[in-house]
PDB file of C-alpha atoms in Angstrom:
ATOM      1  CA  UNK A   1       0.000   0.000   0.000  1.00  0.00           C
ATOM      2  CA  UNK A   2       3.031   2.768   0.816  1.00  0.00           C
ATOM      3  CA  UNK A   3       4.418   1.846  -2.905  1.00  0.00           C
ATOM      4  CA  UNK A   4       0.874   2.851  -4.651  1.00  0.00           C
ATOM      5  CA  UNK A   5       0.570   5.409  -2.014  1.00  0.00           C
ATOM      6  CA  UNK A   6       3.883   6.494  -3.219  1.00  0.00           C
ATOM      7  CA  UNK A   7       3.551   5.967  -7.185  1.00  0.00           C
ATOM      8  CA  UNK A   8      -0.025   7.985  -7.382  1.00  0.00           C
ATOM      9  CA  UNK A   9       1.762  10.751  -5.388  1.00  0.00           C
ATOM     10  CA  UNK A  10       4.531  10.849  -7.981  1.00  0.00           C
ATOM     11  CA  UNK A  11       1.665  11.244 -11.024  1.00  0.00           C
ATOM     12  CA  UNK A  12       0.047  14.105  -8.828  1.00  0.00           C
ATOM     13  CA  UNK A  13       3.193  15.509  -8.640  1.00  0.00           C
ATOM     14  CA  UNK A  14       3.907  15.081 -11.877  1.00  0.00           C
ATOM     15  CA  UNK A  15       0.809  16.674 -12.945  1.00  0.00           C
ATOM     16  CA  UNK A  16       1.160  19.797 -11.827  1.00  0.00           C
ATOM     17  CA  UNK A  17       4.600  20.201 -12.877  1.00  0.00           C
ATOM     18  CA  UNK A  18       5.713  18.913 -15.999  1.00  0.00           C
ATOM     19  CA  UNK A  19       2.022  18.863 -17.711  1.00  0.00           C
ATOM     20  CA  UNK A  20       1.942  22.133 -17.040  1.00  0.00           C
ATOM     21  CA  UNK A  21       5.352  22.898 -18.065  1.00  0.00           C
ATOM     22  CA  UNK A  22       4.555  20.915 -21.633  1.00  0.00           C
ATOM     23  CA  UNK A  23       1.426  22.539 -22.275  1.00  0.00           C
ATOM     24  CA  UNK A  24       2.106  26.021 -20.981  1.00  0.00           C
ATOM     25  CA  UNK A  25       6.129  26.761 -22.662  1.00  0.00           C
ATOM     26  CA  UNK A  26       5.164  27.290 -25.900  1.00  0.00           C
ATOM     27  CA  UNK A  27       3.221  29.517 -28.284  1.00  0.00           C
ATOM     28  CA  UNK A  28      -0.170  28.851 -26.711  1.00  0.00           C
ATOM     29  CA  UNK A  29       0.985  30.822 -23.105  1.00  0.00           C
ATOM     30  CA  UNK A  30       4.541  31.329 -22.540  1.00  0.00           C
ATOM     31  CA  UNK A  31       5.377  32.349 -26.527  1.00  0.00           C
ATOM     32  CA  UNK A  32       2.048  33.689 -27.054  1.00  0.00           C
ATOM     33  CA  UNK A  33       2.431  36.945 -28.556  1.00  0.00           C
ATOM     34  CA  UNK A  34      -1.118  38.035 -28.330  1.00  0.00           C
ATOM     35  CA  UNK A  35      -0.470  37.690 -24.582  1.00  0.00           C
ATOM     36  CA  UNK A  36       0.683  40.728 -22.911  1.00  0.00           C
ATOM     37  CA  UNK A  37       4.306  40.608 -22.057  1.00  0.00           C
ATOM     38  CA  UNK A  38       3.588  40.818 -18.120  1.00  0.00           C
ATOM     39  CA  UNK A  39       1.428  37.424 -18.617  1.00  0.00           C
ATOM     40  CA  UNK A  40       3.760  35.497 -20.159  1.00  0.00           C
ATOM     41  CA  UNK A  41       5.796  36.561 -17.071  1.00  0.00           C
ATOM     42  CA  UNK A  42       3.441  35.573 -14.428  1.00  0.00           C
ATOM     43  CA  UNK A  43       2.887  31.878 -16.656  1.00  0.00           C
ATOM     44  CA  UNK A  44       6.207  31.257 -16.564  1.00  0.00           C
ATOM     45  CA  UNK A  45       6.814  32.538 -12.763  1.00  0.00           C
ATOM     46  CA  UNK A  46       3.918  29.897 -12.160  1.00  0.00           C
ATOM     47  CA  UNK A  47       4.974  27.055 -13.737  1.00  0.00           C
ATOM     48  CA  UNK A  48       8.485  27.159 -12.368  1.00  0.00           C
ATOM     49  CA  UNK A  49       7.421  27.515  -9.234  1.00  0.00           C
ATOM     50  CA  UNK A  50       5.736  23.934  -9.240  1.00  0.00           C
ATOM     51  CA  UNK A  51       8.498  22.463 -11.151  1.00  0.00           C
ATOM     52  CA  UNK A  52      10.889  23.725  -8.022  1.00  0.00           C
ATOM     53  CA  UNK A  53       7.834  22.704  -5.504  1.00  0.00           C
ATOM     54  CA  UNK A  54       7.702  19.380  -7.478  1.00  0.00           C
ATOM     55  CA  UNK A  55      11.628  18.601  -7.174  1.00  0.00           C
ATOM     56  CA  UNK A  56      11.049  19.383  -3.083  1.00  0.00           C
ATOM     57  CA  UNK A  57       7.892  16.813  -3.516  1.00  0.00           C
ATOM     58  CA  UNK A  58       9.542  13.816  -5.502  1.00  0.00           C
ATOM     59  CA  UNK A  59      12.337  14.233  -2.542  1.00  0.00           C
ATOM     60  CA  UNK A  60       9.781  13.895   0.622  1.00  0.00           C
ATOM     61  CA  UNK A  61       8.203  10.813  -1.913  1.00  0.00           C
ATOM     62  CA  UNK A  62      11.022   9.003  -2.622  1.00  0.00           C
ATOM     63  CA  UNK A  63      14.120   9.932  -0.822  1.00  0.00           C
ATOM     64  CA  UNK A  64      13.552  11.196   2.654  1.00  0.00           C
ATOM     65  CA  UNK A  65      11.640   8.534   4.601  1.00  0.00           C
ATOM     66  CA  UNK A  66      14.851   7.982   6.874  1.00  0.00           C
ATOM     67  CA  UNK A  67      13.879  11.288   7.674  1.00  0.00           C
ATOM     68  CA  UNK A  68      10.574  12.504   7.418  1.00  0.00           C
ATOM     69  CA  UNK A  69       8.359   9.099   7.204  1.00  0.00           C
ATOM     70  CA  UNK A  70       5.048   8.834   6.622  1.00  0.00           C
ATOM     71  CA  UNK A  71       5.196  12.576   7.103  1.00  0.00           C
ATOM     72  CA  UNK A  72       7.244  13.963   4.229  1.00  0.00           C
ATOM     73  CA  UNK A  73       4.308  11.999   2.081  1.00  0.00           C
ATOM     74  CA  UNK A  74       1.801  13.774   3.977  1.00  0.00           C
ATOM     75  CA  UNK A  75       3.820  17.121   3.464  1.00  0.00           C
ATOM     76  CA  UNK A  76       4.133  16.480  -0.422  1.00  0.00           C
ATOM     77  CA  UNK A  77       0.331  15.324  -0.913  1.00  0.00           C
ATOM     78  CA  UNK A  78      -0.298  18.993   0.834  1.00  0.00           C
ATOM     79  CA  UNK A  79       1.764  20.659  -1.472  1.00  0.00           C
ATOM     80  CA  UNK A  80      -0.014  18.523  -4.364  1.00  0.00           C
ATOM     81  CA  UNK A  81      -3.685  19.902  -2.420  1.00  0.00           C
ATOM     82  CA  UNK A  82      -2.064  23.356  -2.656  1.00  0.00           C
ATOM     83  CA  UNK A  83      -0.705  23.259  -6.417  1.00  0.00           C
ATOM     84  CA  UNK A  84      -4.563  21.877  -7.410  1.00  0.00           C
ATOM     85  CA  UNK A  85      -6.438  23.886  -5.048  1.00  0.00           C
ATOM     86  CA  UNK A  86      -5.104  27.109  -6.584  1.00  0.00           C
ATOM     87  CA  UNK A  87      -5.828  25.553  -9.535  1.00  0.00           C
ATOM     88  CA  UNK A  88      -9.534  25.196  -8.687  1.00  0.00           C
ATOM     89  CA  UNK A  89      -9.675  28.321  -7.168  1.00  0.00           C
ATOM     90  CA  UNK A  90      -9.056  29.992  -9.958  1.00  0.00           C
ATOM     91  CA  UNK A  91     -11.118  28.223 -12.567  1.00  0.00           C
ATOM     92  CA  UNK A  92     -14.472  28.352  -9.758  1.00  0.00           C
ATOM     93  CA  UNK A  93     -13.801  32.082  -9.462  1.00  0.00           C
ATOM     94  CA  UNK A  94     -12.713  33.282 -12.866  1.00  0.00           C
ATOM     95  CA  UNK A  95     -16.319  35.027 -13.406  1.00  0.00           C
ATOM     96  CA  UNK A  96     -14.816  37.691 -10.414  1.00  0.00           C
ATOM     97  CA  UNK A  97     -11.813  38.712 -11.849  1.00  0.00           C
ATOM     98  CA  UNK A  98     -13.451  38.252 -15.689  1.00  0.00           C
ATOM     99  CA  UNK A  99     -11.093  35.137 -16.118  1.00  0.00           C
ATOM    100  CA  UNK A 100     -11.816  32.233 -18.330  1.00  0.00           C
ATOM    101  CA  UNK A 101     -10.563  28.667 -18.774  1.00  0.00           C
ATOM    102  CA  UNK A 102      -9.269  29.090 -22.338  1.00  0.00           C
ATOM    103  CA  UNK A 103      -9.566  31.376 -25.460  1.00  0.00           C
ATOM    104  CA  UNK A 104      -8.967  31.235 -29.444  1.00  0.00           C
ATOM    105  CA  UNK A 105      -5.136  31.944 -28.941  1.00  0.00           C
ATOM    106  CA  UNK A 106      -4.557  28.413 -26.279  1.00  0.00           C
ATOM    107  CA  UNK A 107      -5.693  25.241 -26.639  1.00  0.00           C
ATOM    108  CA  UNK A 108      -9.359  24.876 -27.241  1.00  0.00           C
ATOM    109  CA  UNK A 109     -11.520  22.313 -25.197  1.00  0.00           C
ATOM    110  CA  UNK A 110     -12.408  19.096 -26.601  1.00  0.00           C
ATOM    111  CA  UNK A 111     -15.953  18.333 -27.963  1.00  0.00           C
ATOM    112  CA  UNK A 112     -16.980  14.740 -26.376  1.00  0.00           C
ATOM    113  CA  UNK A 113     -20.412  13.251 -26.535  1.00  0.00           C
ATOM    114  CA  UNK A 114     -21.664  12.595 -22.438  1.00  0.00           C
ATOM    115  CA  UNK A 115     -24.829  11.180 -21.864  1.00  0.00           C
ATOM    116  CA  UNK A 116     -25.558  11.674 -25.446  1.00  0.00           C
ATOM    117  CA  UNK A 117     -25.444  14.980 -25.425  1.00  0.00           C
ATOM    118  CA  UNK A 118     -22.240  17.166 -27.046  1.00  0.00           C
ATOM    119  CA  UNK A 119     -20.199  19.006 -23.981  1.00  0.00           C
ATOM    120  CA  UNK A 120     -17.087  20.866 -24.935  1.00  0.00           C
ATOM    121  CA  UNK A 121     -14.616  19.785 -21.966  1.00  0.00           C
ATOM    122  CA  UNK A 122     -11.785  22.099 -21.209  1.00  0.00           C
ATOM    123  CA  UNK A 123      -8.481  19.748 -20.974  1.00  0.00           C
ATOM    124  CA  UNK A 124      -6.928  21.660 -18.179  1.00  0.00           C
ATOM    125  CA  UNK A 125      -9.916  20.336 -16.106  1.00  0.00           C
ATOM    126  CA  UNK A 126     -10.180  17.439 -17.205  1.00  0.00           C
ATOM    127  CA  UNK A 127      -6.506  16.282 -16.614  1.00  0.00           C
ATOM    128  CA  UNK A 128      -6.391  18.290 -13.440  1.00  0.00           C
ATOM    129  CA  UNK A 129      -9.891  16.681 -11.936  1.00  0.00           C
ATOM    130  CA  UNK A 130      -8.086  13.108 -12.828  1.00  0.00           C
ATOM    131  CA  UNK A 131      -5.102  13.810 -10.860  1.00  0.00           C
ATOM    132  CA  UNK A 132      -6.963  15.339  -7.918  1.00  0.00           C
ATOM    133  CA  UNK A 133      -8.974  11.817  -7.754  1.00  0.00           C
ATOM    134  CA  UNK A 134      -5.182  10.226  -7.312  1.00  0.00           C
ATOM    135  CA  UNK A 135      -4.021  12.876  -5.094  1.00  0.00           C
ATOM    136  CA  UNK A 136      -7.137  11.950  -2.988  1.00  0.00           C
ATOM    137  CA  UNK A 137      -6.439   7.675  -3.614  1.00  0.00           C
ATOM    138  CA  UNK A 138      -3.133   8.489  -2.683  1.00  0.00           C
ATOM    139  CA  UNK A 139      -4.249  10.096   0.688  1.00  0.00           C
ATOM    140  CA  UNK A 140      -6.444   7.097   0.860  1.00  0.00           C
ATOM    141  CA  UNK A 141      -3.636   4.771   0.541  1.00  0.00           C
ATOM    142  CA  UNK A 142      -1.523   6.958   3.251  1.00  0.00           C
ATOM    143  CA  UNK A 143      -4.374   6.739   5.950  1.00  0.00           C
ATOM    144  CA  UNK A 144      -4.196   2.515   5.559  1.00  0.00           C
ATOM    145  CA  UNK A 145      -1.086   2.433   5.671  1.00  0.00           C
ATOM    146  CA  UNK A 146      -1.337   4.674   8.632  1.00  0.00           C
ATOM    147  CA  UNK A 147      -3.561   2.170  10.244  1.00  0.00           C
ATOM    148  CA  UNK A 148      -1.328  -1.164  10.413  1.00  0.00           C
TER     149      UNK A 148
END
């Protein structure tokens, strides 16, 4: 159980650093020239920030249990809540600061039939509402192991 524990914490992880960092260094945010300069600033600020919190993360997962035990797992699950709860935040609030999820210059959502009917789904959701369903297995996983 510590090993999945372990493993879905490392695809949390790894979803909020290097998906982001694929899908946002290039010409749809980072490159974007229809962005304003000081945005492509802030992305970039932003996604290296999780990359560095992400490096701190895969260290508490995988190399500090001498250390930090269970703990450092409970510490880097937090900082996956924190990277994904921003995340939410953002999206759940966007109609207060006149935010939205995508726009003609990014990537587009996807157009996928549910329940019959056609939905456009934004991808950053999508992949973001998967890994916060392992982020919460993996906390799952922690409070068994927690209980042998």
């Amino acid at each position: 159980m510590l090993l999945t524990a372990k493993i879905l914490l490392t695809l949390a992880t790894l979803g909020y650093s290097v998906v982001p960092a694929l899908a946002d260094f290039n010409k749809t945010h980072a490159t974007n020239p229809n962005w304003l300069p000081h945005a492509r600033y802030h992305v970039v600020w932003q996604v290296m920030s999780y990359v560095c919190m992400a490096l701190i993360a895969l260290y508490l997962i995988w190399g500090s249990a001498d250390v930090f035990g269970i703990a450092g797992l409970w510490l880097a699950a937090g900082l996956a809540a924190s990277a994904y709860g921003g995340f939410f935040a953002a999206a759940f609030s966007k109609s207060l600061y006149g935010g939205a999820q995508y726009d003609a210059n990014g990537v587009l959502p996807v157009n996928v039939s549910i329940g019959g009917k056609p939905r456009a789904v934004d991808a950053n959701l999508a992949v973001f509402s998967l890994m916060a369903l392992l982020l919460v297995a993996a906390g799952i996983c922690l409070l068994q192991v927690q209980a042998i």
